[in-house]
Short mmCIF file of C-alpha atoms and ligand atoms in Angstrom, two decimals:
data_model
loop_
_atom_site.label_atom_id
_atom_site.label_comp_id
_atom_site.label_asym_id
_atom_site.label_seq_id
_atom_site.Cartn_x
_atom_site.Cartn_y
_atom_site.Cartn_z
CA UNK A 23 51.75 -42.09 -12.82
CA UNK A 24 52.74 -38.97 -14.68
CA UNK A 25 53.20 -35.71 -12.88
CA UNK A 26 54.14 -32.44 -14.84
CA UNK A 27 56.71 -31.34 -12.05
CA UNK A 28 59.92 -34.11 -12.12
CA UNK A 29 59.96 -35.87 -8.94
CA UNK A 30 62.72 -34.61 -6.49
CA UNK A 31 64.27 -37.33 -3.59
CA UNK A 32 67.08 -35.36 -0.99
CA UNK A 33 68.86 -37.60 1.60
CA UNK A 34 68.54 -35.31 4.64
CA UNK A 35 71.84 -37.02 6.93
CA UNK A 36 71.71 -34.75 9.37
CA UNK A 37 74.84 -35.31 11.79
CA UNK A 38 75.29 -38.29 10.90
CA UNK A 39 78.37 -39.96 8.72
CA UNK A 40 81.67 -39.24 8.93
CA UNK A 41 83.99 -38.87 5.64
CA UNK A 42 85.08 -42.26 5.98
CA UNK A 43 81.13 -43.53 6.31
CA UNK A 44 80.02 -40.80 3.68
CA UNK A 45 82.28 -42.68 0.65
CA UNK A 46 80.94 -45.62 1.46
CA UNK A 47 77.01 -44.87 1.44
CA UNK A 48 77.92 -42.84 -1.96
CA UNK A 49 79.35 -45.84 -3.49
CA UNK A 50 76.30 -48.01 -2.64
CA UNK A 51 73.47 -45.01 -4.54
CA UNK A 52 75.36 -44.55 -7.09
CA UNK A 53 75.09 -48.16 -7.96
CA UNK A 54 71.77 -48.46 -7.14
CA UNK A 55 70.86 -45.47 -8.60
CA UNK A 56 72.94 -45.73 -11.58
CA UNK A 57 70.09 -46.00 -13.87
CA UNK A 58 67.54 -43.65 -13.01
CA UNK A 59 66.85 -40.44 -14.65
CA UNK A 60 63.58 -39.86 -13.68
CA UNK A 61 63.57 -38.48 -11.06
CA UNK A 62 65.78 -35.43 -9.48
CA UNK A 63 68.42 -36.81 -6.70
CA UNK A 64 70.05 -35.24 -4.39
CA UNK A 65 72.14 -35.61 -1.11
CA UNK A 66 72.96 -33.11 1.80
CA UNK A 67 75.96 -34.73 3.58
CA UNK A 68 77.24 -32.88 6.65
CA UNK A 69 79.53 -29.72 5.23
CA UNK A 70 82.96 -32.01 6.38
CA UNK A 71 81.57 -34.31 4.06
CA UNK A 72 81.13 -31.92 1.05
CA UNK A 73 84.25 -31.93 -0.43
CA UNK A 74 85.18 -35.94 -0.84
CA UNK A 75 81.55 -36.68 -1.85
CA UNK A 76 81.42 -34.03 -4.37
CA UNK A 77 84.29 -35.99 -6.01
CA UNK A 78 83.04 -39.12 -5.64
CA UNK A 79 79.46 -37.96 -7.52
CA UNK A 80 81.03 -36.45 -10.38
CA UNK A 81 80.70 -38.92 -13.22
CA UNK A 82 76.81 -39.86 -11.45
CA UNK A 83 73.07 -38.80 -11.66
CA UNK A 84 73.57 -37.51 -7.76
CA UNK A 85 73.48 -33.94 -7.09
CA UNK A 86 74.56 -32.10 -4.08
CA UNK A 87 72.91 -30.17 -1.15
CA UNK A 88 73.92 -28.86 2.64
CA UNK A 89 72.23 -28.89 5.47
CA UNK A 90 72.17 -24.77 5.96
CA UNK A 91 74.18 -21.59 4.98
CA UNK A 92 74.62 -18.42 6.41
CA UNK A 93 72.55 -15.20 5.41
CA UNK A 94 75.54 -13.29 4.58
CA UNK A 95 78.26 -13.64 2.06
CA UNK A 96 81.79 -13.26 3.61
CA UNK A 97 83.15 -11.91 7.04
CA UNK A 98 83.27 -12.11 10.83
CA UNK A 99 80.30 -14.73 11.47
CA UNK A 100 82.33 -17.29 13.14
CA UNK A 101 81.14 -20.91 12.66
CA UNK A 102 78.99 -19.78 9.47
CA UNK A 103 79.43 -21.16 5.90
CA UNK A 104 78.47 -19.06 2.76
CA UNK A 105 77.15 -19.86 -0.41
CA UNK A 106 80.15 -19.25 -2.44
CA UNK A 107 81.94 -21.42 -0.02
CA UNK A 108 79.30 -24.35 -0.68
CA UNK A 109 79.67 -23.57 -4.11
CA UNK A 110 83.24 -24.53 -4.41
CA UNK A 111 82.00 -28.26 -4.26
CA UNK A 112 79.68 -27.78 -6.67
CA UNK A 113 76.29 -27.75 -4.16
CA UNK A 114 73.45 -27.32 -5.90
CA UNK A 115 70.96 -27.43 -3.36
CA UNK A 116 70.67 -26.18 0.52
CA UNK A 117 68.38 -27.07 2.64
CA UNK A 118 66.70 -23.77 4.70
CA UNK A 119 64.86 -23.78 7.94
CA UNK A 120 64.61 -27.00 8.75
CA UNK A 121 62.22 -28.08 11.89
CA UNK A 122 65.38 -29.20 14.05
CA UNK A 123 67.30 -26.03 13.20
CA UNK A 124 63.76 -23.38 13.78
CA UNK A 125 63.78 -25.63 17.40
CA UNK A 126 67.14 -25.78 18.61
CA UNK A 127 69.06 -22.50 16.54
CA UNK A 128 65.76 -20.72 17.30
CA UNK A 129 65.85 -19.82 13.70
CA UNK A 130 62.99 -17.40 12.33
CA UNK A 131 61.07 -16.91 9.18
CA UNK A 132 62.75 -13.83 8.78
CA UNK A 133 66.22 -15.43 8.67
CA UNK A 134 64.82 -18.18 6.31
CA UNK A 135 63.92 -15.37 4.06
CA UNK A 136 67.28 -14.07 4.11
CA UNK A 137 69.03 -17.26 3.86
CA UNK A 138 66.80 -18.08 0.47
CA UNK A 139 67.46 -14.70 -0.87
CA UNK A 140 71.01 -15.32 -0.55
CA UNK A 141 70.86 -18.95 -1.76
CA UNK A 142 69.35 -17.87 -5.11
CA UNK A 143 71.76 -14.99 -5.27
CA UNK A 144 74.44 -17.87 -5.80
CA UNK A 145 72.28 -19.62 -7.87
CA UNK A 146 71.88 -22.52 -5.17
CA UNK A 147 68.11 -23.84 -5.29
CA UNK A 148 66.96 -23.76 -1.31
CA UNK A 149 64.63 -26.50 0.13
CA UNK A 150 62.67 -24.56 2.22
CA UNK A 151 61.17 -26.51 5.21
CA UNK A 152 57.60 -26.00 6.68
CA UNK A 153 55.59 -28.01 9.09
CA UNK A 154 53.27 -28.04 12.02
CA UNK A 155 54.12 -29.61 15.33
CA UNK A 156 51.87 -31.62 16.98
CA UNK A 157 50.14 -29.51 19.36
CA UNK A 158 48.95 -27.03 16.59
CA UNK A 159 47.65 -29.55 14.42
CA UNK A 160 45.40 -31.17 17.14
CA UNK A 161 44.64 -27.44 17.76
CA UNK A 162 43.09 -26.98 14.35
CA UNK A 163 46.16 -24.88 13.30
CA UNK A 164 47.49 -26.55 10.72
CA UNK A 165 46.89 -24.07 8.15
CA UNK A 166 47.45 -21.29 9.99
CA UNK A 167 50.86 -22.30 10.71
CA UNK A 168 51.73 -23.07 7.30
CA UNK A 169 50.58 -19.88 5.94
CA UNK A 170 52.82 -17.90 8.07
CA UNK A 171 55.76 -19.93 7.83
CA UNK A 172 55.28 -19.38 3.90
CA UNK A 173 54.57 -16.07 3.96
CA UNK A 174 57.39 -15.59 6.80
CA UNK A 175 60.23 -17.95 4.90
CA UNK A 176 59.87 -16.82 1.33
CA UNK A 177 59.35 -13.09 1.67
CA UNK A 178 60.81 -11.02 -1.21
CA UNK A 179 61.24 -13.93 -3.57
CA UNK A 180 60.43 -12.99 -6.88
CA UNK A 181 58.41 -15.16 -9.28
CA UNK A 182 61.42 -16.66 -11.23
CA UNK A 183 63.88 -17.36 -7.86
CA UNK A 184 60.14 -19.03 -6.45
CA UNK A 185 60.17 -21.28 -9.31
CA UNK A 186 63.49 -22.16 -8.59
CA UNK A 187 62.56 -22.79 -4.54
CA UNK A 188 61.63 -26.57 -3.49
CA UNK A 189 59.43 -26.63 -0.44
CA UNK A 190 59.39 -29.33 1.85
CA UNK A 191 56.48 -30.32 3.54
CA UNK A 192 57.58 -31.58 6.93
CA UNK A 193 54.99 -32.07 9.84
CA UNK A 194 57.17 -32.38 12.96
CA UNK A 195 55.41 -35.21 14.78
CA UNK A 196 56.37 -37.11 11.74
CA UNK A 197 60.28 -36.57 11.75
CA UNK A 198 62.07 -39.68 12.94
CA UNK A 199 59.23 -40.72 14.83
CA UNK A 200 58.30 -43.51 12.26
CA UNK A 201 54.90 -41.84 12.29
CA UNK A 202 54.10 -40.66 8.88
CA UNK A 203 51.40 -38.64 7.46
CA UNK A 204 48.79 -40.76 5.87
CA UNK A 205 48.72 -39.77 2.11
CA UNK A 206 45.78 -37.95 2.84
CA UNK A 207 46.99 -35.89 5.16
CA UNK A 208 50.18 -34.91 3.32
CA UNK A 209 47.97 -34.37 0.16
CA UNK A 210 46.04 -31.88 2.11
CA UNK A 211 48.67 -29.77 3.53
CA UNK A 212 50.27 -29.92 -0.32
CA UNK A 213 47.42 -28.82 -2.05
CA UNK A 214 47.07 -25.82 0.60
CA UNK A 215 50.49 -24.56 0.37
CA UNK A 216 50.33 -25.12 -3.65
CA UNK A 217 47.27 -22.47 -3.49
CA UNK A 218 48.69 -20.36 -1.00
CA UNK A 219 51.65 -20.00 -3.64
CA UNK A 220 49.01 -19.01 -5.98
CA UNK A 221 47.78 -16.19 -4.44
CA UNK A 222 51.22 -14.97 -3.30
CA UNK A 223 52.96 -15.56 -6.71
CA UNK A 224 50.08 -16.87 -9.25
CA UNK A 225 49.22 -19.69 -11.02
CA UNK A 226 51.78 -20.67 -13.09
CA UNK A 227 54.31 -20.19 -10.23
CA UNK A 228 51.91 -22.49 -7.95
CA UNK A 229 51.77 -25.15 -10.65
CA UNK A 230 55.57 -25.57 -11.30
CA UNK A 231 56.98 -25.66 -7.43
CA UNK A 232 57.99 -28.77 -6.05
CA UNK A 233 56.69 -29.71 -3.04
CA UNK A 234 58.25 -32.79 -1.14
CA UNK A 235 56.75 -34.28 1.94
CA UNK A 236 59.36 -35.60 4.68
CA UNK A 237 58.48 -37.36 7.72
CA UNK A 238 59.26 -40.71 8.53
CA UNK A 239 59.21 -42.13 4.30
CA UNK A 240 60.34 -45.46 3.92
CA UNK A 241 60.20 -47.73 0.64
CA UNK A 242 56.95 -49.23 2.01
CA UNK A 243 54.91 -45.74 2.28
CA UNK A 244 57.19 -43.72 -0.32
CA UNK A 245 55.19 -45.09 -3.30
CA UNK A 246 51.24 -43.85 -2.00
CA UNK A 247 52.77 -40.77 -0.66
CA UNK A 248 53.96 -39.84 -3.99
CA UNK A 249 51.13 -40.82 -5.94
CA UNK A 250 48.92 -37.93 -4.35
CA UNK A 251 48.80 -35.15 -7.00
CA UNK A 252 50.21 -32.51 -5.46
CA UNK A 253 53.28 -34.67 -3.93
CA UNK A 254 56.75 -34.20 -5.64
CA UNK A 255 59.26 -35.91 -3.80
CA UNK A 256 60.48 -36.63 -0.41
CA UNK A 257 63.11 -34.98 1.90
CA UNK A 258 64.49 -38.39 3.80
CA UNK A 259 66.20 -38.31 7.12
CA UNK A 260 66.47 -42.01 8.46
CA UNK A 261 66.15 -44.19 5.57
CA UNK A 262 68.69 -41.84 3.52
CA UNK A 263 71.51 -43.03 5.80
CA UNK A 264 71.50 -46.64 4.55
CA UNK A 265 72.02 -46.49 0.20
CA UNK A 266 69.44 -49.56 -0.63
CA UNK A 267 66.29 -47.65 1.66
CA UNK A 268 66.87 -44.34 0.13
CA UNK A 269 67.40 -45.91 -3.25
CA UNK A 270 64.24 -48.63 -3.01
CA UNK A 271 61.84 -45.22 -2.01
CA UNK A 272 62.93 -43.79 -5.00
CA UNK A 273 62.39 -46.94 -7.05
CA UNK A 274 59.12 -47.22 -5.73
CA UNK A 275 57.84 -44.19 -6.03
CA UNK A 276 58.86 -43.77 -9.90
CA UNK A 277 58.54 -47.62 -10.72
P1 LIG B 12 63.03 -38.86 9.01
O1 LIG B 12 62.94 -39.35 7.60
O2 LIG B 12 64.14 -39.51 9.79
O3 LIG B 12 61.72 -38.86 9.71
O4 LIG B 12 63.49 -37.31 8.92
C1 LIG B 12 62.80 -36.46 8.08
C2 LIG B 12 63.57 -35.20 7.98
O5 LIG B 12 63.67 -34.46 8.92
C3 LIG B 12 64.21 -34.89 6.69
O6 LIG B 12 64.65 -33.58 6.67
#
């Protein structure tokens, strides 16, 4: 199958791995990965992690990515990482209002916008995460959701920085539950966030974003879910912890 956007695959680890633990899944990708340069990949260790896995990536195909970064650049936010900071390890990537962090940091649209604004001000490419929770999509407010939290989370993007922006598709009754999406439904919410970027951006913005679903992938669905159209990658929590699932859902979905 032959997409115009390059497939994108980001380990999501969450709190999980300590330094020790982090080496050791590193070692395993890069040897399963060693070979593959089709598609984009990336891991987002915990920031204690950053610095000995940046090392250990440097002569690999494996970029890097946190989990979050403050909105501002430098001063008294205690407990708060900045973007030049995660730039010292050579991040490429951070990952922006994910479902955990808008439940339990209470984190708003508004301060996604801020964050992504910031990230792209350091030339760091945000993964901006979206997603309905169960109750709204049996309510029938699937879209609705969406739209706002698109709207809301990349406010005051230009057209070039949105080019530059990965969304992630993440429906929270999906996220560890070992529930996924059917390829149908992920293709659906896809293809309406790919139009909503059209009429907030345009066309040609719309056509070049990638959009990754994330949600319970595993080798065994990784390969349908990416052979919708309008499916780009994955953002993997779970299976990213262990190096031969996170590497066989990226052989499958590419092979
Ligand atoms: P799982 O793959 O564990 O469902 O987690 C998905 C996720 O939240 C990635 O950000």
């Amino acid at each position: 199958m032959t997409k115009d956007r390059k497939l994108i695959f980001a380990g999501n680890w969450k709190m999980n791995k300590t330094v020790a633990e982090a080496l050791d899944l590193v070692r395993g990708l890069k040897i399963e990965l060693a070979n593959i340069k089709e598609a984009d990949i990336v891991v987002c260790p915990p920031f204690t992690a950053l610095s000995e896995v940046s090392k250990a990536i440097l002569d690999s195909n494996i970029r890097l990515g946190a989990q979050d970064m403050s909105p501002n650049n430098v001063g008294a936010f205690t407990g708060e990482i900045a973007a030049v900071m995660l730039k010292e390890f050579s991040v490429r990537y951070v990952i922006l209002g994910h479902s955990e962090r808008r439940q339990y940091q209470k984190e708003s649209d508004e301060l996604i916008a801020k964050k992504a604004a910031a990230s792209h001000a350091a030339s760091l490419k945000p993964i901006v995460c979206v997603g309905e929770t169960l109750s709204e999509r049996d309510g029938g407010n699937t879209q609705q959701v969406l739209e706002t939290q698109i709207r809301g989370s990349l406010a005051g993007l230009n057209k070039d920085q949105m080019t530059e922006t990965i969304i992630a598709y993440e429906p929270v009754w999906a996220i560890g539950t070992g529930k996924t999406a059917t390829s149908d439904q992920a293709e659906e919410a896809h293809r309406f966030i790919r139009q909503l970027l059209g009429q907030v951006f345009d066309e040609t913005v719309a056509r070049k974003v990638r959009i990754q679903y994330g949600g319970s992938v595993k080798p065994s669905n990784a390969r349908e879910l990416m052979s919708q159209p309008d499916v780009d990658g994955a953002l993997v929590g779970g299976a990213s912890l262990e190096s031969r699932s996170f590497a066989d859902i990226i052989k499958n979905s590419i092979g």
